[in-house]
mmCIF file of N, CA and C in Angstrom:
data_model
loop_
_atom_site.group_PDB
_atom_site.id
_atom_site.type_symbol
_atom_site.label_atom_id
_atom_site.label_comp_id
_atom_site.label_asym_id
_atom_site.label_seq_id
_atom_site.Cartn_x
_atom_site.Cartn_y
_atom_site.Cartn_z
ATOM 1 N N MET A 1 30.157 -45.807 31.667
ATOM 2 C CA MET A 1 29.479 -46.178 32.913
ATOM 3 C C MET A 1 27.971 -45.229 32.668
ATOM 4 N N ILE A 2 26.794 -46.040 33.172
ATOM 5 C CA ILE A 2 25.639 -45.749 33.190
ATOM 6 C C ILE A 2 25.266 -45.057 34.528
ATOM 7 N N GLU A 3 24.819 -43.853 34.779
ATOM 8 C CA GLU A 3 24.518 -43.615 36.021
ATOM 9 C C GLU A 3 22.790 -44.630 36.522
ATOM 10 N N HIS A 4 23.092 -44.917 37.617
ATOM 11 C CA HIS A 4 21.708 -45.412 37.852
ATOM 12 C C HIS A 4 20.132 -44.866 37.863
ATOM 13 N N GLY A 5 19.346 -45.515 37.528
ATOM 14 C CA GLY A 5 17.821 -44.868 37.437
ATOM 15 C C GLY A 5 17.410 -44.023 36.183
ATOM 16 N N ILE A 6 18.493 -43.856 34.857
ATOM 17 C CA ILE A 6 18.269 -43.429 33.798
ATOM 18 C C ILE A 6 17.433 -44.776 32.873
ATOM 19 N N GLU A 7 16.408 -44.208 32.470
ATOM 20 C CA GLU A 7 15.711 -45.133 31.283
ATOM 21 C C GLU A 7 15.919 -44.365 29.987
ATOM 22 N N ALA A 8 16.266 -45.554 28.934
ATOM 23 C CA ALA A 8 16.469 -45.313 27.583
ATOM 24 C C ALA A 8 14.810 -45.074 27.188
ATOM 25 N N VAL A 9 13.928 -45.811 27.401
ATOM 26 C CA VAL A 9 12.696 -45.036 26.867
ATOM 27 C C VAL A 9 11.695 -45.430 28.271
ATOM 28 N N LYS A 10 11.045 -44.507 28.731
ATOM 29 C CA LYS A 10 9.874 -44.329 29.675
ATOM 30 C C LYS A 10 9.030 -45.273 29.155
ATOM 31 N N THR A 11 8.064 -45.589 30.598
ATOM 32 C CA THR A 11 6.914 -46.812 30.237
ATOM 33 C C THR A 11 6.083 -45.483 30.711
ATOM 34 N N GLY A 12 4.646 -46.355 29.921
ATOM 35 C CA GLY A 12 3.532 -45.577 30.344
ATOM 36 C C GLY A 12 2.887 -44.956 28.882
ATOM 37 N N THR A 13 1.780 -43.758 28.902
ATOM 38 C CA THR A 13 1.650 -43.141 27.798
ATOM 39 C C THR A 13 1.593 -41.760 28.166
ATOM 40 N N PHE A 14 2.107 -41.092 27.106
ATOM 41 C CA PHE A 14 2.012 -39.528 27.172
ATOM 42 C C PHE A 14 1.349 -38.736 26.552
ATOM 43 N N ASP A 15 -0.060 -38.891 26.626
ATOM 44 C CA ASP A 15 -0.987 -38.221 26.049
ATOM 45 C C ASP A 15 -0.916 -36.724 26.175
ATOM 46 N N PRO A 16 -1.252 -35.929 25.059
ATOM 47 C CA PRO A 16 -1.239 -34.459 25.082
ATOM 48 C C PRO A 16 -2.296 -34.057 25.957
ATOM 49 N N GLN A 17 -2.056 -33.124 26.646
ATOM 50 C CA GLN A 17 -2.586 -32.176 27.577
ATOM 51 C C GLN A 17 -3.219 -30.635 26.998
ATOM 52 N N ILE A 18 -4.481 -30.490 27.341
ATOM 53 C CA ILE A 18 -4.928 -29.009 26.859
ATOM 54 C C ILE A 18 -5.849 -28.675 28.191
ATOM 55 N N LYS A 19 -5.918 -27.649 28.848
ATOM 56 C CA LYS A 19 -6.766 -27.264 29.498
ATOM 57 C C LYS A 19 -8.271 -27.130 29.195
ATOM 58 N N ASP A 20 -8.912 -27.742 29.955
ATOM 59 C CA ASP A 20 -10.335 -27.440 29.860
ATOM 60 C C ASP A 20 -10.926 -27.992 28.253
ATOM 61 N N VAL A 21 -10.175 -29.202 27.883
ATOM 62 C CA VAL A 21 -10.279 -29.540 26.376
ATOM 63 C C VAL A 21 -11.948 -30.278 26.801
ATOM 64 N N ASP A 22 -12.312 -30.928 27.410
ATOM 65 C CA ASP A 22 -13.598 -31.519 27.570
ATOM 66 C C ASP A 22 -14.743 -30.474 27.215
ATOM 67 N N GLN A 23 -14.738 -29.448 27.922
ATOM 68 C CA GLN A 23 -15.478 -28.264 27.746
ATOM 69 C C GLN A 23 -15.453 -27.676 26.426
ATOM 70 N N LEU A 24 -14.273 -27.251 25.783
ATOM 71 C CA LEU A 24 -13.906 -26.782 24.742
ATOM 72 C C LEU A 24 -14.408 -27.428 23.371
ATOM 73 N N LEU A 25 -14.226 -29.326 23.576
ATOM 74 C CA LEU A 25 -14.762 -29.883 22.493
ATOM 75 C C LEU A 25 -16.757 -29.651 22.297
ATOM 76 N N LYS A 26 -17.271 -29.790 23.462
ATOM 77 C CA LYS A 26 -18.357 -29.611 23.700
ATOM 78 C C LYS A 26 -18.895 -28.191 23.140
ATOM 79 N N GLN A 27 -18.363 -27.516 23.354
ATOM 80 C CA GLN A 27 -18.575 -26.085 22.794
ATOM 81 C C GLN A 27 -18.822 -25.917 21.381
ATOM 82 N N LYS A 28 -17.346 -26.486 21.056
ATOM 83 C CA LYS A 28 -17.434 -26.392 19.824
ATOM 84 C C LYS A 28 -18.303 -26.950 18.642
ATOM 85 N N CYS A 29 -18.759 -28.581 19.361
ATOM 86 C CA CYS A 29 -19.843 -29.219 18.946
ATOM 87 C C CYS A 29 -21.033 -28.815 18.561
ATOM 88 N N TYR A 30 -21.352 -28.246 19.761
ATOM 89 C CA TYR A 30 -22.869 -27.654 19.628
ATOM 90 C C TYR A 30 -22.723 -26.278 18.731
ATOM 91 N N GLU A 31 -21.752 -25.439 18.941
ATOM 92 C CA GLU A 31 -21.680 -24.513 17.929
ATOM 93 C C GLU A 31 -21.911 -24.968 16.575
ATOM 94 N N ILE A 32 -21.060 -25.833 15.938
ATOM 95 C CA ILE A 32 -21.472 -26.132 14.670
ATOM 96 C C ILE A 32 -22.503 -26.985 14.628
ATOM 97 N N ALA A 33 -23.285 -27.476 15.431
ATOM 98 C CA ALA A 33 -24.676 -28.472 15.229
ATOM 99 C C ALA A 33 -25.707 -26.916 15.332
ATOM 100 N N HIS A 34 -25.331 -26.277 15.957
ATOM 101 C CA HIS A 34 -26.376 -25.111 15.881
ATOM 102 C C HIS A 34 -26.443 -24.355 14.618
ATOM 103 N N GLN A 35 -25.050 -24.015 14.059
ATOM 104 C CA GLN A 35 -24.949 -23.713 12.844
ATOM 105 C C GLN A 35 -25.604 -24.246 11.606
ATOM 106 N N MET A 36 -25.669 -25.532 11.656
ATOM 107 C CA MET A 36 -26.202 -26.471 10.875
ATOM 108 C C MET A 36 -27.896 -26.823 11.220
ATOM 109 N N TYR A 37 -28.188 -26.795 12.149
ATOM 110 C CA TYR A 37 -29.877 -27.177 12.543
ATOM 111 C C TYR A 37 -30.382 -25.946 13.305
ATOM 112 N N GLY A 38 -29.887 -24.925 13.363
ATOM 113 C CA GLY A 38 -30.623 -23.733 13.899
ATOM 114 C C GLY A 38 -30.343 -23.432 15.567
ATOM 115 N N GLU A 39 -30.914 -22.619 15.830
ATOM 116 C CA GLU A 39 -30.977 -22.696 17.705
ATOM 117 C C GLU A 39 -31.905 -24.006 18.423
ATOM 118 N N LYS A 40 -32.777 -24.459 18.000
ATOM 119 C CA LYS A 40 -33.378 -25.337 18.609
ATOM 120 C C LYS A 40 -32.782 -26.567 17.722
ATOM 121 N N LEU A 41 -32.118 -27.633 18.378
ATOM 122 C CA LEU A 41 -31.696 -28.600 17.727
ATOM 123 C C LEU A 41 -32.885 -29.783 17.826
ATOM 124 N N PRO A 42 -32.866 -30.736 16.755
ATOM 125 C CA PRO A 42 -33.843 -31.491 16.757
ATOM 126 C C PRO A 42 -33.339 -33.164 17.829
ATOM 127 N N GLU A 43 -34.183 -33.157 18.446
ATOM 128 C CA GLU A 43 -34.180 -34.247 19.586
ATOM 129 C C GLU A 43 -32.930 -35.324 19.244
ATOM 130 N N ILE A 44 -33.327 -36.118 17.967
ATOM 131 C CA ILE A 44 -32.094 -36.790 17.403
ATOM 132 C C ILE A 44 -30.892 -36.903 17.544
ATOM 133 N N VAL A 45 -30.654 -35.314 17.058
ATOM 134 C CA VAL A 45 -29.260 -34.909 16.828
ATOM 135 C C VAL A 45 -28.949 -34.327 18.030
ATOM 136 N N SER A 46 -29.592 -34.032 19.087
ATOM 137 C CA SER A 46 -29.241 -33.710 20.326
ATOM 138 C C SER A 46 -28.716 -35.098 21.182
ATOM 139 N N LYS A 47 -29.575 -35.898 21.000
ATOM 140 C CA LYS A 47 -29.402 -37.512 21.526
ATOM 141 C C LYS A 47 -28.242 -38.006 21.302
ATOM 142 N N ARG A 48 -28.001 -37.731 19.883
ATOM 143 C CA ARG A 48 -26.607 -38.351 19.424
ATOM 144 C C ARG A 48 -25.238 -37.578 19.977
ATOM 145 N N LEU A 49 -25.490 -36.241 19.596
ATOM 146 C CA LEU A 49 -24.301 -35.759 20.279
ATOM 147 C C LEU A 49 -23.909 -35.766 21.430
ATOM 148 N N GLU A 50 -25.083 -35.762 22.320
ATOM 149 C CA GLU A 50 -24.631 -36.267 23.576
ATOM 150 C C GLU A 50 -24.112 -37.710 23.904
ATOM 151 N N LEU A 51 -24.489 -38.499 22.959
ATOM 152 C CA LEU A 51 -23.784 -40.119 22.948
ATOM 153 C C LEU A 51 -22.559 -40.177 22.662
ATOM 154 N N GLU A 52 -22.216 -39.395 21.612
ATOM 155 C CA GLU A 52 -20.954 -39.455 21.288
ATOM 156 C C GLU A 52 -20.051 -38.360 22.062
ATOM 157 N N LEU A 53 -20.218 -37.343 22.197
ATOM 158 C CA LEU A 53 -19.503 -36.513 23.259
ATOM 159 C C LEU A 53 -19.087 -37.455 24.429
ATOM 160 N N ASN A 54 -19.968 -38.272 25.155
ATOM 161 C CA ASN A 54 -19.682 -38.265 26.311
ATOM 162 C C ASN A 54 -18.852 -40.031 26.407
ATOM 163 N N SER A 55 -19.243 -40.746 25.367
ATOM 164 C CA SER A 55 -18.239 -41.527 25.430
ATOM 165 C C SER A 55 -16.834 -41.274 24.683
ATOM 166 N N ILE A 56 -16.429 -40.137 23.972
ATOM 167 C CA ILE A 56 -15.185 -39.235 23.424
ATOM 168 C C ILE A 56 -14.616 -38.942 24.822
ATOM 169 N N ILE A 57 -15.415 -38.177 25.417
ATOM 170 C CA ILE A 57 -14.574 -37.580 26.610
ATOM 171 C C ILE A 57 -14.313 -38.619 28.095
ATOM 172 N N LYS A 58 -15.485 -39.781 28.094
ATOM 173 C CA LYS A 58 -15.220 -40.423 29.270
ATOM 174 C C LYS A 58 -13.698 -41.569 28.968
ATOM 175 N N HIS A 59 -13.373 -41.972 27.729
ATOM 176 C CA HIS A 59 -12.383 -42.909 27.393
ATOM 177 C C HIS A 59 -11.291 -41.691 27.081
ATOM 178 N N GLY A 60 -11.417 -40.311 27.161
ATOM 179 C CA GLY A 60 -10.124 -39.696 27.394
ATOM 180 C C GLY A 60 -9.716 -39.145 25.987
ATOM 181 N N PHE A 61 -10.431 -39.349 25.121
ATOM 182 C CA PHE A 61 -10.292 -39.107 23.668
ATOM 183 C C PHE A 61 -10.277 -37.529 23.059
ATOM 184 N N ALA A 62 -10.997 -36.606 23.991
ATOM 185 C CA ALA A 62 -11.142 -35.200 23.520
ATOM 186 C C ALA A 62 -10.078 -34.594 23.082
ATOM 187 N N VAL A 63 -8.812 -34.810 23.615
ATOM 188 C CA VAL A 63 -7.870 -34.235 22.953
ATOM 189 C C VAL A 63 -7.378 -34.153 21.745
ATOM 190 N N VAL A 64 -7.925 -35.709 21.323
ATOM 191 C CA VAL A 64 -7.775 -35.876 19.883
ATOM 192 C C VAL A 64 -8.181 -35.289 19.020
ATOM 193 N N TYR A 65 -9.622 -35.146 19.199
ATOM 194 C CA TYR A 65 -10.484 -34.132 18.538
ATOM 195 C C TYR A 65 -10.104 -32.679 18.513
#
C-alpha cells in the first residue's frame, strides 16, 4: 500500500539557489571588464554589459553563470 500524498516525481522546477547571486554576477563581470578595458569602461562595452546582465538577471539565469 502507498501512503496518500506521496509523489513519485514532484512537479515544478528546482533551480539552484545562491544567496545574492545577482550582485555576485554583476561584480564579477565588471571586475573582468575593468581588467580588460581599464578603470573607465568604453561606453559601448558598458552599455552592452548592462544589456546582457539585465536580461540574464531578469529571466532568472544568473545562477547558471
